[in-house]
Structures are given as C-alpha cells and as structure tokens.
Tab-separated table of C-alpha atoms and ligand atoms in Angstrom:
chain	number	residue	atom	x	y	z
A	1	UNK	CA	-1.521	8.488	21.621
A	2	UNK	CA	-4.918	7.515	20.290
A	3	UNK	CA	-4.528	6.697	16.612
A	4	UNK	CA	-7.102	6.069	13.879
A	5	UNK	CA	-6.118	3.681	11.075
A	6	UNK	CA	-8.560	3.603	8.164
A	7	UNK	CA	-8.212	0.393	6.159
A	8	UNK	CA	-6.734	-1.138	9.322
A	9	UNK	CA	-8.068	-4.645	8.627
A	10	UNK	CA	-6.242	-4.848	5.289
A	11	UNK	CA	-2.794	-6.121	4.422
A	12	UNK	CA	-0.694	-3.055	5.325
A	13	UNK	CA	-3.218	-1.664	7.817
A	14	UNK	CA	-3.233	-4.746	10.046
A	15	UNK	CA	0.585	-4.733	10.260
A	16	UNK	CA	0.481	-1.025	11.091
A	17	UNK	CA	-2.167	-1.506	13.837
A	18	UNK	CA	-0.033	-4.254	15.348
A	19	UNK	CA	3.067	-2.063	15.276
A	20	UNK	CA	1.253	0.918	16.882
A	21	UNK	CA	-0.152	-1.290	19.672
A	22	UNK	CA	3.337	-2.669	20.334
A	23	UNK	CA	4.527	0.933	20.770
A	24	UNK	CA	1.881	1.403	23.505
A	25	UNK	CA	-0.693	3.464	21.591
A	26	UNK	CA	-4.480	3.106	21.516
A	27	UNK	CA	-5.638	2.127	18.042
A	28	UNK	CA	-9.031	2.644	16.419
A	29	UNK	CA	-9.278	0.551	13.251
A	30	UNK	CA	-11.958	1.679	10.796
A	31	UNK	CA	-12.670	-0.563	7.814
A	32	UNK	CA	-15.607	-1.639	5.636
A	33	UNK	CA	-13.999	-5.084	5.098
A	34	UNK	CA	-14.110	-4.834	1.294
A	35	UNK	CA	-10.624	-6.311	0.884
A	36	UNK	CA	-9.748	-6.418	4.569
A	37	UNK	CA	-10.527	-9.386	6.826
A	38	UNK	CA	-11.410	-9.823	10.475
A	39	UNK	CA	-8.908	-12.680	10.472
A	40	UNK	CA	-6.109	-10.096	10.021
A	41	UNK	CA	-7.046	-8.373	13.274
A	42	UNK	CA	-8.409	-11.299	15.396
A	43	UNK	CA	-5.358	-11.401	17.669
A	44	UNK	CA	-5.589	-7.621	18.184
A	45	UNK	CA	-9.231	-7.722	19.330
A	46	UNK	CA	-8.116	-9.156	22.670
A	47	UNK	CA	-6.064	-6.026	23.355
A	48	UNK	CA	-8.047	-3.453	25.424
A	49	UNK	CA	-6.218	-0.661	23.562
A	50	UNK	CA	-7.637	-1.862	20.215
A	51	UNK	CA	-11.077	-1.031	18.818
A	52	UNK	CA	-12.657	-2.028	15.474
A	53	UNK	CA	-15.332	0.047	13.743
A	54	UNK	CA	-17.029	-1.284	10.614
A	55	UNK	CA	-17.592	1.831	8.544
A	56	UNK	CA	-17.144	3.186	5.014
A	57	UNK	CA	-14.774	6.170	4.673
A	58	UNK	CA	-17.105	7.639	2.052
A	59	UNK	CA	-19.416	8.576	4.956
A	60	UNK	CA	-18.144	11.069	7.549
A	61	UNK	CA	-16.991	9.805	10.951
A	62	UNK	CA	-16.119	11.394	14.279
A	63	UNK	CA	-13.515	10.079	16.711
A	64	UNK	CA	-11.259	11.902	19.120
A	65	UNK	CA	-7.735	11.006	18.018
A	66	UNK	CA	-4.218	12.457	17.968
A	67	UNK	CA	-3.173	10.917	14.658
A	68	UNK	CA	-4.875	9.480	11.578
A	69	UNK	CA	-3.376	7.051	9.064
A	70	UNK	CA	-5.574	6.929	5.950
A	71	UNK	CA	-5.032	3.582	4.233
A	72	UNK	CA	-8.605	2.745	3.207
A	73	UNK	CA	-8.659	1.923	-0.519
A	74	UNK	CA	-8.467	-1.333	-2.448
A	75	UNK	CA	-4.899	-1.604	-3.757
A	76	UNK	CA	-4.810	-4.461	-6.242
A	77	UNK	CA	-5.883	-3.822	-9.847
A	78	UNK	CA	-8.441	-6.673	-9.670
A	79	UNK	CA	-10.135	-5.138	-6.631
A	80	UNK	CA	-9.919	-1.465	-7.524
A	81	UNK	CA	-11.272	-2.147	-11.015
A	82	UNK	CA	-14.170	-4.239	-9.634
A	83	UNK	CA	-16.119	-1.041	-8.940
A	84	UNK	CA	-14.024	1.822	-10.330
A	85	UNK	CA	-16.470	4.574	-9.390
A	86	UNK	CA	-16.465	3.373	-5.800
A	87	UNK	CA	-12.644	3.317	-5.855
A	88	UNK	CA	-12.448	6.949	-6.945
A	89	UNK	CA	-15.036	7.885	-4.308
A	90	UNK	CA	-13.113	6.012	-1.604
A	91	UNK	CA	-9.908	7.897	-2.413
A	92	UNK	CA	-11.476	11.322	-2.753
A	93	UNK	CA	-14.294	11.249	-0.175
A	94	UNK	CA	-12.102	9.231	2.205
A	95	UNK	CA	-9.419	11.929	1.979
A	96	UNK	CA	-11.969	14.713	2.522
A	97	UNK	CA	-13.452	12.946	5.559
A	98	UNK	CA	-10.030	12.239	7.106
A	99	UNK	CA	-8.879	15.801	6.469
A	100	UNK	CA	-12.109	17.267	7.884
A	101	UNK	CA	-11.688	15.167	11.010
A	102	UNK	CA	-7.988	16.090	11.308
A	103	UNK	CA	-8.909	19.758	11.035
A	104	UNK	CA	-11.574	19.475	13.771
A	105	UNK	CA	-9.537	17.492	16.266
A	106	UNK	CA	-6.133	18.944	15.221
A	107	UNK	CA	-4.679	15.527	14.458
A	108	UNK	CA	-1.672	14.827	12.264
A	109	UNK	CA	-2.975	12.960	9.194
A	110	UNK	CA	-1.109	10.510	6.962
A	111	UNK	CA	-2.075	9.639	3.405
A	112	UNK	CA	-1.085	6.290	1.903
A	113	UNK	CA	-0.433	7.512	-1.627
A	114	UNK	CA	1.196	5.401	-4.278
A	115	UNK	CA	3.849	5.091	-6.962
A	116	UNK	CA	0.847	4.905	-9.328
A	117	UNK	CA	0.753	8.727	-9.212
A	118	UNK	CA	3.779	8.428	-11.570
A	119	UNK	CA	1.711	6.272	-13.976
A	120	UNK	CA	3.790	4.527	-16.669
A	121	UNK	CA	6.863	6.628	-15.849
A	122	UNK	CA	9.101	8.242	-18.455
A	123	UNK	CA	11.706	9.083	-15.785
A	124	UNK	CA	13.631	6.289	-14.074
A	125	UNK	CA	14.062	5.823	-11.139
A	126	UNK	CA	11.162	7.964	-9.906
A	127	UNK	CA	11.919	10.954	-7.670
A	128	UNK	CA	9.257	12.859	-5.748
A	129	UNK	CA	9.455	15.882	-8.091
A	130	UNK	CA	8.484	13.794	-11.156
A	131	UNK	CA	4.911	14.712	-12.084
A	132	UNK	CA	4.028	11.450	-13.716
A	133	UNK	CA	2.602	9.992	-16.905
A	134	UNK	CA	-0.921	8.839	-16.093
A	135	UNK	CA	-3.684	7.962	-18.553
A	136	UNK	CA	-6.673	9.815	-17.027
A	137	UNK	CA	-9.297	7.727	-18.849
A	138	UNK	CA	-7.843	4.200	-18.745
A	139	UNK	CA	-8.815	1.264	-16.522
A	140	UNK	CA	-6.197	2.181	-13.862
A	141	UNK	CA	-7.311	5.828	-13.716
A	142	UNK	CA	-9.930	5.305	-10.975
A	143	UNK	CA	-7.069	4.404	-8.640
A	144	UNK	CA	-4.260	6.593	-10.026
A	145	UNK	CA	-6.323	9.754	-10.442
A	146	UNK	CA	-8.227	9.095	-7.197
A	147	UNK	CA	-4.895	8.987	-5.357
A	148	UNK	CA	-3.620	12.052	-7.227
A	149	UNK	CA	-6.747	13.997	-6.274
A	150	UNK	CA	-6.330	12.857	-2.653
A	151	UNK	CA	-2.787	14.287	-2.677
A	152	UNK	CA	-4.189	17.567	-4.043
A	153	UNK	CA	-6.736	17.690	-1.215
A	154	UNK	CA	-4.069	16.954	1.391
A	155	UNK	CA	-1.886	19.825	0.184
A	156	UNK	CA	-4.852	22.235	-0.128
A	157	UNK	CA	-6.031	21.472	3.429
A	158	UNK	CA	-2.422	22.000	4.523
A	159	UNK	CA	-2.100	25.365	2.753
A	160	UNK	CA	-5.636	26.640	3.434
A	161	UNK	CA	-6.380	25.179	6.877
A	162	UNK	CA	-2.908	24.450	8.284
A	163	UNK	CA	-3.778	20.771	8.650
A	164	UNK	CA	-0.674	18.821	9.723
A	165	UNK	CA	-0.325	16.370	6.819
A	166	UNK	CA	2.138	13.619	5.862
A	167	UNK	CA	1.996	12.107	2.362
A	168	UNK	CA	3.847	8.893	1.513
A	169	UNK	CA	4.098	7.321	-1.957
A	170	UNK	CA	4.261	3.572	-1.469
A	171	UNK	CA	5.926	1.323	-4.052
A	172	UNK	CA	4.948	-2.360	-4.487
A	173	UNK	CA	4.905	-3.980	-1.062
A	174	UNK	CA	4.311	-7.648	-0.213
A	175	UNK	CA	4.201	-9.987	2.754
A	176	UNK	CA	1.966	-12.126	4.961
A	177	UNK	CA	-1.786	-11.268	4.977
A	178	UNK	CA	-2.041	-10.427	1.296
A	179	UNK	CA	-5.206	-12.086	-0.008
A	180	UNK	CA	-4.572	-15.324	-1.925
A	181	UNK	CA	-6.938	-14.142	-4.686
A	182	UNK	CA	-5.716	-10.579	-4.515
A	183	UNK	CA	-4.457	-10.551	-8.102
A	184	UNK	CA	-1.192	-8.838	-7.180
A	185	UNK	CA	1.868	-10.441	-8.628
A	186	UNK	CA	3.661	-11.723	-5.503
A	187	UNK	CA	0.595	-13.409	-3.976
A	188	UNK	CA	-0.512	-14.738	-7.387
A	189	UNK	CA	2.863	-16.355	-8.125
A	190	UNK	CA	3.262	-17.855	-4.635
A	191	UNK	CA	-0.271	-19.279	-4.577
A	192	UNK	CA	0.106	-20.674	-8.121
A	193	UNK	CA	3.490	-22.230	-7.261
A	194	UNK	CA	2.208	-23.823	-4.034
A	195	UNK	CA	-0.828	-25.246	-5.851
A	196	UNK	CA	1.317	-26.539	-8.716
A	197	UNK	CA	-0.651	-24.356	-11.148
A	198	UNK	CA	0.792	-22.457	-14.112
A	199	UNK	CA	2.544	-19.207	-13.187
A	200	UNK	CA	0.835	-16.451	-15.176
A	201	UNK	CA	3.339	-13.923	-16.490
A	202	UNK	CA	1.567	-11.030	-18.212
A	203	UNK	CA	3.264	-9.864	-21.418
A	204	UNK	CA	6.868	-10.976	-21.965
A	205	UNK	CA	7.712	-10.499	-18.272
A	206	UNK	CA	10.348	-7.829	-19.007
A	207	UNK	CA	8.393	-5.148	-17.107
A	208	UNK	CA	10.012	-4.338	-13.762
A	209	UNK	CA	8.870	-3.680	-10.199
A	210	UNK	CA	10.778	-3.069	-6.965
A	211	UNK	CA	9.380	-5.117	-4.081
A	212	UNK	CA	9.442	-3.977	-0.451
A	213	UNK	CA	8.739	-6.302	2.483
A	214	UNK	CA	5.889	-5.093	4.701
A	215	UNK	CA	7.934	-4.785	7.942
A	216	UNK	CA	10.358	-2.379	6.280
A	217	UNK	CA	7.507	-0.255	4.954
A	218	UNK	CA	5.684	-0.014	8.298
A	219	UNK	CA	8.933	1.078	9.975
A	220	UNK	CA	9.140	3.861	7.375
A	221	UNK	CA	5.492	4.901	8.040
A	222	UNK	CA	6.108	5.319	11.759
A	223	UNK	CA	9.390	7.211	11.305
A	224	UNK	CA	7.796	9.521	8.734
A	225	UNK	CA	4.813	10.261	10.969
A	226	UNK	CA	7.163	11.005	13.890
A	227	UNK	CA	9.275	13.675	12.149
A	228	UNK	CA	8.578	17.357	11.455
A	229	UNK	CA	11.149	18.113	8.744
A	230	UNK	CA	8.885	17.400	5.764
A	231	UNK	CA	5.201	16.787	5.060
A	232	UNK	CA	6.154	14.893	1.893
A	233	UNK	CA	5.418	13.605	-0.591
A	234	UNK	CA	8.039	10.972	0.189
A	235	UNK	CA	8.744	7.739	-1.692
A	236	UNK	CA	8.934	4.570	0.388
A	237	UNK	CA	9.890	1.299	-1.224
A	238	UNK	CA	12.748	-1.033	-1.953
A	239	UNK	CA	14.995	0.196	-4.782
A	240	UNK	CA	16.075	-3.354	-5.774
A	241	UNK	CA	14.423	-3.773	-9.157
A	242	UNK	CA	13.472	-7.100	-10.763
A	243	UNK	CA	11.723	-8.147	-13.954
A	244	UNK	CA	8.459	-10.031	-13.473
A	245	UNK	CA	10.070	-13.040	-15.160
A	246	UNK	CA	12.903	-12.996	-12.589
A	247	UNK	CA	10.300	-12.886	-9.819
A	248	UNK	CA	8.476	-15.906	-11.300
A	249	UNK	CA	11.740	-17.882	-11.475
A	250	UNK	CA	12.671	-16.926	-7.898
A	251	UNK	CA	9.258	-18.045	-6.568
A	252	UNK	CA	9.507	-21.386	-8.407
A	253	UNK	CA	12.989	-21.925	-6.934
A	254	UNK	CA	12.004	-21.029	-3.349
A	255	UNK	CA	8.860	-23.166	-3.377
A	256	UNK	CA	10.596	-26.041	-5.222
A	257	UNK	CA	7.483	-26.094	-7.408
A	258	UNK	CA	6.893	-27.980	-10.649
A	259	UNK	CA	4.779	-25.125	-11.995
A	260	UNK	CA	5.439	-23.917	-15.527
A	261	UNK	CA	5.553	-20.283	-16.603
A	262	UNK	CA	2.794	-19.357	-19.090
A	263	UNK	CA	2.233	-16.035	-20.858
A	264	UNK	CA	-1.001	-14.035	-20.612
A	265	UNK	CA	-1.828	-10.726	-22.320
A	266	UNK	CA	-0.372	-7.613	-20.715
A	267	UNK	CA	-3.168	-5.520	-19.149
A	268	UNK	CA	-3.762	-2.044	-20.633
A	269	UNK	CA	-1.575	0.786	-19.222
A	270	UNK	CA	0.581	-1.670	-17.245
A	271	UNK	CA	3.685	0.354	-16.229
A	272	UNK	CA	6.850	-0.930	-17.966
A	273	UNK	CA	9.258	-0.081	-15.171
A	274	UNK	CA	9.170	1.104	-11.600
A	275	UNK	CA	11.901	1.841	-9.079
A	276	UNK	CA	11.788	4.341	-6.229
A	277	UNK	CA	14.466	6.940	-5.655
A	278	UNK	CA	14.550	6.855	-1.841
A	279	UNK	CA	17.248	9.468	-1.227
A	280	UNK	CA	14.748	11.709	0.602
A	281	UNK	CA	13.702	8.886	2.980
A	282	UNK	CA	17.381	7.981	3.543
A	283	UNK	CA	18.233	11.603	4.375
A	284	UNK	CA	15.216	12.585	6.521
A	285	UNK	CA	14.300	9.269	8.165
A	286	UNK	CA	17.658	7.474	8.069
A	287	UNK	CA	15.513	4.709	6.583
A	288	UNK	CA	16.172	2.043	4.021
A	289	UNK	CA	14.728	-1.431	3.509
A	290	UNK	CA	16.574	-4.228	5.283
A	291	UNK	CA	14.773	-7.385	4.131
A	292	UNK	CA	16.144	-8.774	0.839
A	293	UNK	CA	13.683	-10.227	-1.698
A	294	UNK	CA	14.663	-13.840	-1.053
A	295	UNK	CA	14.090	-13.554	2.723
A	296	UNK	CA	10.815	-11.641	2.333
A	297	UNK	CA	9.538	-14.158	-0.231
A	298	UNK	CA	10.451	-17.059	2.058
A	299	UNK	CA	8.497	-15.488	4.937
A	300	UNK	CA	5.528	-14.851	2.646
A	301	UNK	CA	5.649	-18.401	1.248
A	302	UNK	CA	5.628	-19.757	4.831
A	303	UNK	CA	2.474	-17.719	5.510
A	304	UNK	CA	0.678	-19.053	2.424
A	305	UNK	CA	1.686	-22.702	2.991
A	306	UNK	CA	-1.281	-24.429	4.629
A	307	UNK	CA	-3.610	-21.606	3.603
A	308	UNK	CA	-3.904	-22.497	-0.089
B	401	LIG	P1	-5.759	-3.819	1.115
B	401	LIG	O1	-6.751	-3.943	0.034
B	401	LIG	O2	-5.306	-5.049	1.814
B	401	LIG	O3	-6.233	-2.799	2.229
B	401	LIG	C1	-7.163	-1.777	2.011
B	401	LIG	C2	-8.108	-1.760	3.192
B	401	LIG	O4	-9.043	-0.671	3.021
B	401	LIG	C3	-8.943	-3.030	3.296
B	401	LIG	O5	-8.981	-3.462	4.632
B	401	LIG	C4	-10.330	-2.594	2.819
B	401	LIG	O6	-11.376	-3.375	3.357
B	401	LIG	C5	-10.353	-1.150	3.258
B	401	LIG	N1	-11.286	-0.326	2.480
B	401	LIG	C6	-11.413	-0.271	1.128
B	401	LIG	N2	-12.374	0.609	0.794
B	401	LIG	C7	-12.855	1.119	1.957
B	401	LIG	C8	-13.872	2.060	2.267
B	401	LIG	N3	-14.583	2.663	1.304
B	401	LIG	N4	-14.124	2.332	3.574
B	401	LIG	C9	-13.418	1.729	4.562
B	401	LIG	N5	-12.456	0.818	4.325
B	401	LIG	C10	-12.178	0.521	3.038
B	401	LIG	O7	-4.487	-3.056	0.456
B	401	LIG	P2	-3.086	-2.651	1.085
B	401	LIG	O8	-2.037	-3.197	0.201
B	401	LIG	O9	-3.052	-2.928	2.515
B	401	LIG	O10	-3.111	-1.078	0.842
B	401	LIG	C11	-3.351	-0.156	1.882
B	401	LIG	C12	-3.168	1.256	1.345
B	401	LIG	O11	-1.819	1.431	0.856
B	401	LIG	C13	-4.108	1.590	0.186
B	401	LIG	O12	-4.553	2.929	0.334
B	401	LIG	C14	-3.222	1.473	-1.020
B	401	LIG	O13	-3.639	2.319	-2.060
B	401	LIG	C15	-1.864	1.881	-0.476
B	401	LIG	N6	-0.773	1.291	-1.261
B	401	LIG	C16	-0.434	-0.026	-1.124
B	401	LIG	C17	0.587	-0.545	-1.901
B	401	LIG	C18	1.043	-1.975	-1.774
B	401	LIG	O14	1.927	-2.394	-2.528
B	401	LIG	N7	0.544	-2.778	-0.873
B	401	LIG	C19	1.265	0.267	-2.838
B	401	LIG	C20	0.858	1.589	-2.955
B	401	LIG	C21	-0.141	2.099	-2.159
B	402	LIG	N1	1.548	-9.583	-13.160
B	402	LIG	C1	1.819	-10.792	-13.793
B	402	LIG	N2	1.105	-11.892	-13.418
B	402	LIG	C2	0.158	-11.870	-12.439
B	402	LIG	C3	-0.116	-10.628	-11.782
B	402	LIG	C4	0.599	-9.510	-12.181
B	402	LIG	O1	2.681	-10.867	-14.678
B	402	LIG	O2	-0.430	-12.915	-12.155
B	402	LIG	C5	2.341	-8.395	-13.542
B	402	LIG	C6	1.500	-7.159	-13.851
B	402	LIG	O3	1.135	-7.159	-15.221
B	402	LIG	C7	2.481	-6.037	-13.515
B	402	LIG	C8	3.296	-6.610	-12.368
B	402	LIG	O4	3.118	-8.019	-12.417
B	402	LIG	O5	3.349	-5.811	-14.612
B	402	LIG	C9	2.856	-6.086	-10.999
B	402	LIG	O6	1.453	-6.260	-10.893
B	402	LIG	P1	0.652	-5.935	-9.575
B	402	LIG	O7	-0.793	-6.046	-9.913
B	402	LIG	O8	1.180	-6.738	-8.452
B	402	LIG	O9	1.041	-4.425	-9.234
B	402	LIG	P2	1.038	-3.055	-10.076
B	402	LIG	O10	0.891	-3.355	-11.540
B	402	LIG	O11	-0.101	-2.273	-9.527
B	402	LIG	O12	2.373	-2.498	-9.782
C-alpha cells in the first residue's frame, strides 16, 4: 500500500514510518518540522519507497494514497502551549484536511487522539466510554479540546460521508527519538540524570502516569488499522501505573546518577492520575504491551547517552 503519515518526522511518526517500510509499503511522510527532525528520518531517505514532503497540515494537500495516519500535532505541553492557537488549528484543520483527502481518494484514515480527551479524570482507570473532565479554557485546552474536536470531525465524516476512520487514544508513550528539550517527563528526567542536573518533580510527585514503550504502541497502531471490527475510539497504552516520584527514583537508579530530586510547582490542570483500561484492545487486537518500564527506560537511556 501507499501510506501517508502526517507528523512522520516526529517521535512516534518516525517509528511508524520505519515499521510501515519494513512491512513493504510505500510511505509518504508529511511534516512541517515544528517538533519533528530530519535526523529522525535520515536513514529512511535512502529507501526508494520513502518520500518526505515539508508541508503544514493546516493547508490542504493532495496525494494518492490507500491509508492515512494523522499524527501531526505537537504533543508535549511545552511545545503545544508555545503557540496555542496554532495547536488548535493543527488539530482541527489537520483533521479536516486528512478527512477531506480520505473522502476523495477513499483511504482509511487514522487519528492519533489522546488520553487528554479524558482531562483530569474522575473515573479510574479510563475506559473509552468515559466522556472526560476537561477544562475548556485552561492552558491545556488548546491541545485537549483540539483533539476532542478532531474526534468529533472524524465521527461526523464517518456518519455523513462514510469515511473509513480509525480513532486511537494514546496514553503517555516514551522511547528513543523524543527531543531532549521536549519537556515531557521521561525525556526530562533522563536528560537531567545523565547531565547530573537536579531532577525536577512538579508538585509532590504523587500524580500518576502509565508509560508505554514506543515499539508496543506502534504494533498496536498497525493492528488497529488492519482490522474492521471497530473504528474506535480505542485506548492504547501500558496499564502499569507509576507515580512521578517513582519514575524519578527509577531513572536515577538506572543511570547511576548523583542527581538530586527537587520540587517545582505543579502546572495548572495537571491530571492527578492516568491509567488506560485496555480491555477493548486486548479483545479486538489481541494486543498488550510487552516492554516493561525498566527495559524501555534502559533502551531510552542508551539512546540519550552521547546525545546530551
Ligand atoms: P512529536 O511532537 O514528536 O510529533 C509531532 C509531529 O508533528 C512532529 O514531527 C511535528 O513537526 C509535526 N507537526 C506539528 N504540527 C504540524 C503541522 N501543523 N503540520 C505538519 N506537521 C506538524 O510528538 P509525538 O509524541 O510523536 O506525537 C505524535 C502524535 O501522537 C500527536 O498527534 C500527539 O498528539 C499524539 N499523542 C502522543 C502521545 C505520546 O505520549 N507520545 C500521547 C498521546 C497522543
Ligand atoms: N513532570 C514533572 N517533571 C518534569 C516534567 C513533567 O514532574 O520535568 C510531570 C508533569 O507535571 C505530569 C507528568 O510529569 O504530572 C507527565 O508530564 P508530561 O508532560 O510528560 O505528560 P502529560 O502531563 O501530558 O501526561
């Protein structure tokens, strides 16, 4: 197949492009390089089945493809809050442009949605039928509400125009090719530990997240896109839940760092807990994460060593 990956030069996108090429597909990677890097896709450029287009998903695009994965959107709070209006536009206009293209060329289209649609959840763990607890006017809203609106558009194009959609809600994922200055917790802690800098725990560190290694997630993407039982939304993530303080201690241990843990103020609307209920993915895809936190962190630490 010929497959378009928007945001294909980013962290998740570059792993997905690689995986699709390995499966023998042609891949068109479309990215404006806001948080993505050419370095992530350098090795792929040598492959005649790979093509890179520098383009912004806010503007319409035309390519003849069989499938579209829409991943274009900054994902870390630091980057999506840098220009919040642009973030909302990227989610909403990007979804409209991908859906319009999918409708024209009759392609199956995948939306990288997020656990952020659940906001600061009052139900734990989060199941797909939970409607969420999002502050629509806070600093995270440009991302959360942008992604919620994108889901709305996906389901309206599906109902109104019979577009063949797939919507995945991704929970915190980490691994090689995250940006060192990304601001997300796993890359921040690893980079700080390797540099011998203080490890910055926001708040008291009792808030929880459930961390999925990138290879597991990409396997879930491909399985989800290949099945016809459900269009989603479907949670994908690792249900093993840790406090942020536990993560900091684990990173210090694995890097054998002398870094000290320091406290910084908790950002506004920071979710207190997050854990995916993945029973739907287990049932439909026969999928569950295989890489435990310690192994995934070790592989990520190896990637950052020598780069920071
Ligand atoms: P990332 O920032 O590494 O990747 C996003 C990519 O999109 C980058 O290459 C960036 O340059 C590109 N991009 C941003 N705005 C664009 C625009 N207007 N036009 C074209 N390209 C644009 O982040 P990631 O972690 O790889 O996330 C990929 C997708 O998965 C995002 O949609 C994100 O919301 C979603 N997601 C990720 C996570 C996670 O934990 N990594 C969790 C939930 C959802
Ligand atoms: N966090 C932290 N120190 C950091 C970066 C993040 O304590 O240097 C916390 C952050 O407040 C949040 C959690 O780690 O509670 C996950 O943050 P991240 O930005 O990675 O993801 P998200 O909040 O979007 O799930």
